[in-house]
């Protein structure tokens, strides 16, 4: 009988599998699930005596060598020394474009988002960018973003070493075809359905005749997350670590 797990553990497990064998994973602010996945990828390497990626977490004195925050992150990425990064957005469309600015009229926006910061730059230079959005709805996954903070694709004459490889949500996993600038549904998370994904997605996407169910985290993956990753994660995300893994809770 499969072990019980939380939704956040499933998402982190899927993301860790996508990371693969890399040298350096960087995680920005307010990204507890990607941070869990990055530390899980590192823990797997350590446990199996395989490649152990370096993990940089913004805001963590322990898990970063930067002393000047974002500027060093951008410099490192520009030199080709970051292999994986994560982006989210107020809106994401079917071409992989991300909106971190606003909705509605730009002069009088209906909603303001945190701002683009370095998203457009990192989207161009980091080889594997994994998009994530824990609200899968037509409000967030739209036919066309209202403002392009970071473009999912580029013209053929544009030199670009990076871009999106996937989008993971609370309902499913999409892969991204950079040449076609289009998502394909890869799997649906347990407890969700294809009809549910279709009705809650604002853009068109491809899918196989039979869409598989997203694999549940293995017992070993859950052990690593709960016993090894969670205490490290609590340094930067104490509330998340407490809620999901019970770290820091007292009887």
Short mmCIF file of C-alpha atoms in Angstrom, two decimals:
data_model
loop_
_atom_site.label_atom_id
_atom_site.label_comp_id
_atom_site.label_asym_id
_atom_site.label_seq_id
_atom_site.Cartn_x
_atom_site.Cartn_y
_atom_site.Cartn_z
CA UNK A 1 0.00 0.00 0.00
CA UNK A 2 1.53 3.38 -0.99
CA UNK A 3 2.61 5.69 1.80
CA UNK A 4 0.48 8.73 2.55
CA UNK A 5 1.91 12.04 1.45
CA UNK A 6 0.96 15.70 1.17
CA UNK A 7 0.41 17.51 -2.12
CA UNK A 8 3.55 19.59 -1.55
CA UNK A 9 5.61 16.41 -1.23
CA UNK A 10 4.24 15.09 -4.51
CA UNK A 11 5.12 18.32 -6.35
CA UNK A 12 8.62 18.45 -4.86
CA UNK A 13 9.23 14.82 -5.81
CA UNK A 14 8.16 15.43 -9.43
CA UNK A 15 10.34 18.54 -9.70
CA UNK A 16 13.35 16.73 -8.24
CA UNK A 17 12.95 14.01 -10.87
CA UNK A 18 12.94 16.67 -13.62
CA UNK A 19 16.09 18.32 -12.32
CA UNK A 20 18.20 15.31 -13.24
CA UNK A 21 21.99 15.36 -12.99
CA UNK A 22 23.21 18.95 -12.90
CA UNK A 23 25.94 21.02 -11.30
CA UNK A 24 24.10 23.97 -9.79
CA UNK A 25 20.44 24.61 -8.87
CA UNK A 26 19.37 28.12 -7.88
CA UNK A 27 16.11 29.00 -6.13
CA UNK A 28 14.72 32.53 -5.78
CA UNK A 29 12.55 34.07 -3.08
CA UNK A 30 9.21 32.70 -1.88
CA UNK A 31 9.72 29.30 -3.51
CA UNK A 32 9.43 26.63 -0.79
CA UNK A 33 8.38 23.77 -3.09
CA UNK A 34 11.23 24.33 -5.60
CA UNK A 35 13.60 24.70 -2.63
CA UNK A 36 12.40 21.35 -1.27
CA UNK A 37 12.97 19.75 -4.69
CA UNK A 38 16.46 21.23 -5.02
CA UNK A 39 17.53 20.03 -1.57
CA UNK A 40 15.97 16.63 -2.32
CA UNK A 41 18.06 16.34 -5.50
CA UNK A 42 21.14 17.13 -3.44
CA UNK A 43 20.19 14.65 -0.71
CA UNK A 44 19.67 11.89 -3.29
CA UNK A 45 23.14 12.47 -4.69
CA UNK A 46 24.68 12.38 -1.23
CA UNK A 47 22.83 9.21 -0.18
CA UNK A 48 23.65 7.31 -3.40
CA UNK A 49 27.21 8.63 -3.62
CA UNK A 50 26.41 10.17 -7.01
CA UNK A 51 26.59 13.68 -8.40
CA UNK A 52 25.71 16.16 -5.65
CA UNK A 53 24.53 19.44 -7.15
CA UNK A 54 25.32 22.72 -5.46
CA UNK A 55 22.10 24.35 -4.25
CA UNK A 56 21.78 28.12 -3.89
CA UNK A 57 18.78 29.41 -1.94
CA UNK A 58 18.29 33.17 -1.85
CA UNK A 59 17.97 34.21 1.76
CA UNK A 60 19.93 31.27 3.14
CA UNK A 61 23.32 31.94 4.79
CA UNK A 62 24.02 28.21 4.71
CA UNK A 63 22.97 27.38 1.14
CA UNK A 64 24.55 30.15 -0.87
CA UNK A 65 27.97 31.68 -1.46
CA UNK A 66 26.46 35.03 -2.54
CA UNK A 67 26.92 38.10 -0.40
CA UNK A 68 25.12 40.55 -2.69
CA UNK A 69 21.87 38.74 -3.46
CA UNK A 70 20.38 38.99 -6.94
CA UNK A 71 23.31 40.68 -8.68
CA UNK A 72 25.61 37.74 -8.02
CA UNK A 73 22.85 35.34 -9.07
CA UNK A 74 22.59 37.12 -12.43
CA UNK A 75 26.34 37.19 -12.89
CA UNK A 76 26.61 33.48 -12.13
CA UNK A 77 23.79 32.67 -14.57
CA UNK A 78 25.34 34.79 -17.29
CA UNK A 79 28.59 32.85 -16.99
CA UNK A 80 26.69 29.60 -17.56
CA UNK A 81 27.17 28.41 -13.97
CA UNK A 82 23.49 27.83 -13.12
CA UNK A 83 21.77 24.82 -14.69
CA UNK A 84 18.29 24.97 -13.14
CA UNK A 85 16.07 27.83 -12.01
CA UNK A 86 12.37 28.22 -11.21
CA UNK A 87 9.84 30.85 -12.24
CA UNK A 88 6.22 31.49 -11.40
CA UNK A 89 3.90 34.30 -12.40
CA UNK A 90 0.56 35.97 -11.87
CA UNK A 91 -0.24 34.74 -15.38
CA UNK A 92 1.33 32.06 -17.61
CA UNK A 93 0.11 31.44 -21.15
CA UNK A 94 0.31 28.58 -23.64
CA UNK A 95 3.51 29.92 -25.25
CA UNK A 96 5.34 29.87 -21.93
CA UNK A 97 5.16 33.65 -21.47
CA UNK A 98 5.16 34.82 -17.86
CA UNK A 99 3.46 37.94 -16.47
CA UNK A 100 4.82 39.33 -13.21
CA UNK A 101 3.64 42.95 -13.69
CA UNK A 102 -0.12 43.51 -13.90
CA UNK A 103 -3.44 42.63 -15.50
CA UNK A 104 -5.78 44.90 -17.41
CA UNK A 105 -4.82 48.35 -18.68
CA UNK A 106 -1.16 49.06 -17.89
CA UNK A 107 -1.90 52.65 -16.78
CA UNK A 108 -4.81 51.56 -14.58
CA UNK A 109 -4.17 47.89 -13.78
CA UNK A 110 -6.81 45.59 -12.41
CA UNK A 111 -4.19 43.75 -10.35
CA UNK A 112 -0.54 44.39 -9.63
CA UNK A 113 2.03 41.59 -9.26
CA UNK A 114 5.44 41.76 -7.51
CA UNK A 115 7.37 42.80 -10.65
CA UNK A 116 9.63 41.16 -13.21
CA UNK A 117 12.98 41.64 -11.42
CA UNK A 118 15.44 39.36 -13.28
CA UNK A 119 12.94 36.89 -14.71
CA UNK A 120 13.40 37.85 -18.37
CA UNK A 121 17.19 37.65 -18.13
CA UNK A 122 17.29 34.31 -16.29
CA UNK A 123 14.70 32.88 -18.69
CA UNK A 124 17.19 33.47 -21.52
CA UNK A 125 20.37 32.12 -19.96
CA UNK A 126 19.48 29.24 -17.60
CA UNK A 127 19.22 25.95 -19.58
CA UNK A 128 16.45 24.39 -17.48
CA UNK A 129 13.74 26.73 -16.20
CA UNK A 130 10.87 24.95 -14.48
CA UNK A 131 7.64 26.93 -14.23
CA UNK A 132 5.42 26.32 -11.23
CA UNK A 133 2.01 27.58 -10.17
CA UNK A 134 0.08 26.13 -7.25
CA UNK A 135 -3.18 27.73 -8.42
CA UNK A 136 -4.25 26.00 -11.64
CA UNK A 137 -7.16 28.06 -12.94
CA UNK A 138 -8.20 30.08 -15.97
CA UNK A 139 -7.26 33.16 -13.99
CA UNK A 140 -3.61 32.07 -13.80
CA UNK A 141 -3.17 29.88 -16.91
CA UNK A 142 -4.45 32.23 -19.58
CA UNK A 143 -4.75 32.28 -23.42
CA UNK A 144 -2.39 35.30 -23.57
CA UNK A 145 -0.66 37.11 -20.73
CA UNK A 146 -1.55 40.77 -20.24
CA UNK A 147 2.12 41.74 -19.98
CA UNK A 148 5.18 39.74 -21.01
CA UNK A 149 7.72 39.84 -18.19
CA UNK A 150 9.61 36.86 -19.59
CA UNK A 151 8.97 35.37 -23.07
CA UNK A 152 8.75 31.59 -23.37
CA UNK A 153 10.17 31.57 -26.90
CA UNK A 154 12.31 33.70 -29.19
CA UNK A 155 12.70 34.35 -32.90
CA UNK A 156 15.11 32.09 -34.77
CA UNK A 157 17.75 34.82 -35.07
CA UNK A 158 17.90 35.34 -31.30
CA UNK A 159 20.71 33.56 -29.46
CA UNK A 160 19.23 31.93 -26.40
CA UNK A 161 20.72 29.23 -24.19
CA UNK A 162 17.85 28.95 -21.72
CA UNK A 163 14.10 28.69 -21.40
CA UNK A 164 11.22 26.67 -19.99
CA UNK A 165 11.22 22.88 -19.98
CA UNK A 166 8.03 22.24 -17.98
CA UNK A 167 5.15 23.68 -15.98
CA UNK A 168 3.95 21.98 -12.82
CA UNK A 169 0.72 22.93 -11.07
CA UNK A 170 -1.40 21.57 -8.25
CA UNK A 171 -3.32 19.52 -10.83
CA UNK A 172 -0.82 18.23 -13.40
CA UNK A 173 2.54 18.35 -15.15
CA UNK A 174 3.11 19.87 -18.60
CA UNK A 175 6.29 19.60 -20.67
CA UNK A 176 7.21 22.47 -22.99
CA UNK A 177 8.32 22.24 -26.62
CA UNK A 178 10.57 25.27 -27.20
CA UNK A 179 10.52 24.97 -30.99
CA UNK A 180 6.73 24.83 -31.21
CA UNK A 181 6.23 27.12 -28.18
CA UNK A 182 3.53 24.83 -26.85
CA UNK A 183 2.79 22.75 -23.77
CA UNK A 184 1.99 19.04 -23.68
CA UNK A 185 0.20 17.37 -20.81
CA UNK A 186 2.53 14.71 -19.39
CA UNK A 187 0.66 13.47 -16.31
CA UNK A 188 -2.26 14.25 -14.04
CA UNK A 189 -1.79 14.22 -10.28
CA UNK A 190 -3.70 11.62 -8.21
CA UNK A 191 -7.18 12.80 -7.29
CA UNK A 192 -7.53 15.00 -10.40
CA UNK A 193 -8.96 14.31 -13.87
CA UNK A 194 -8.36 15.26 -17.49
CA UNK A 195 -11.74 17.01 -17.64
CA UNK A 196 -10.76 19.06 -14.60
CA UNK A 197 -7.43 20.06 -16.18
CA UNK A 198 -9.12 21.08 -19.45
CA UNK A 199 -11.85 23.16 -17.84
CA UNK A 200 -9.36 25.00 -15.60
CA UNK A 201 -6.75 25.74 -18.29
CA UNK A 202 -7.13 28.89 -20.37
CA UNK A 203 -4.73 27.86 -23.14
CA UNK A 204 -4.70 25.01 -25.66
CA UNK A 205 -2.26 22.14 -25.09
CA UNK A 206 -1.32 18.80 -26.59
CA UNK A 207 -1.89 15.47 -24.85
CA UNK A 208 -1.37 11.76 -25.53
CA UNK A 209 -4.38 9.47 -26.04
CA UNK A 210 -3.94 8.11 -22.52
CA UNK A 211 -2.57 10.57 -19.98
CA UNK A 212 -0.74 8.79 -17.15
CA UNK A 213 -1.15 9.50 -13.45
CA UNK A 214 1.74 11.34 -11.82
CA UNK A 215 3.77 8.77 -9.82
CA UNK A 216 3.51 9.07 -6.06
CA UNK A 217 6.72 9.76 -4.12
CA UNK A 218 8.55 6.60 -3.12
CA UNK A 219 9.05 5.68 0.51
CA UNK A 220 12.74 6.58 0.19
CA UNK A 221 11.91 9.97 -1.33
CA UNK A 222 9.51 10.70 1.53
CA UNK A 223 12.15 9.66 4.06
CA UNK A 224 14.72 11.99 2.55
CA UNK A 225 12.29 14.90 2.42
CA UNK A 226 11.04 14.44 5.96
CA UNK A 227 14.26 13.50 7.73
CA UNK A 228 17.01 15.19 5.72
CA UNK A 229 15.52 18.02 3.67
CA UNK A 230 12.93 19.41 6.09
CA UNK A 231 15.39 20.48 8.83
CA UNK A 232 17.52 22.30 6.22
CA UNK A 233 14.46 23.88 4.63
CA UNK A 234 13.34 25.29 7.98
CA UNK A 235 16.22 27.78 7.90
CA UNK A 236 14.59 29.76 5.08
CA UNK A 237 10.98 28.56 5.19
CA UNK A 238 10.13 27.82 8.84
CA UNK A 239 6.35 28.10 8.40
CA UNK A 240 6.31 25.83 5.35
CA UNK A 241 8.56 23.27 7.05
CA UNK A 242 6.32 23.31 10.10
CA UNK A 243 3.08 22.99 8.14
CA UNK A 244 4.19 20.28 5.69
CA UNK A 245 6.79 18.32 7.64
CA UNK A 246 6.04 19.18 11.28
CA UNK A 247 9.56 20.57 11.78
CA UNK A 248 9.69 22.91 14.75
CA UNK A 249 6.31 21.81 16.13
CA UNK A 250 6.10 20.97 19.80
CA UNK A 251 3.69 18.59 21.44
#
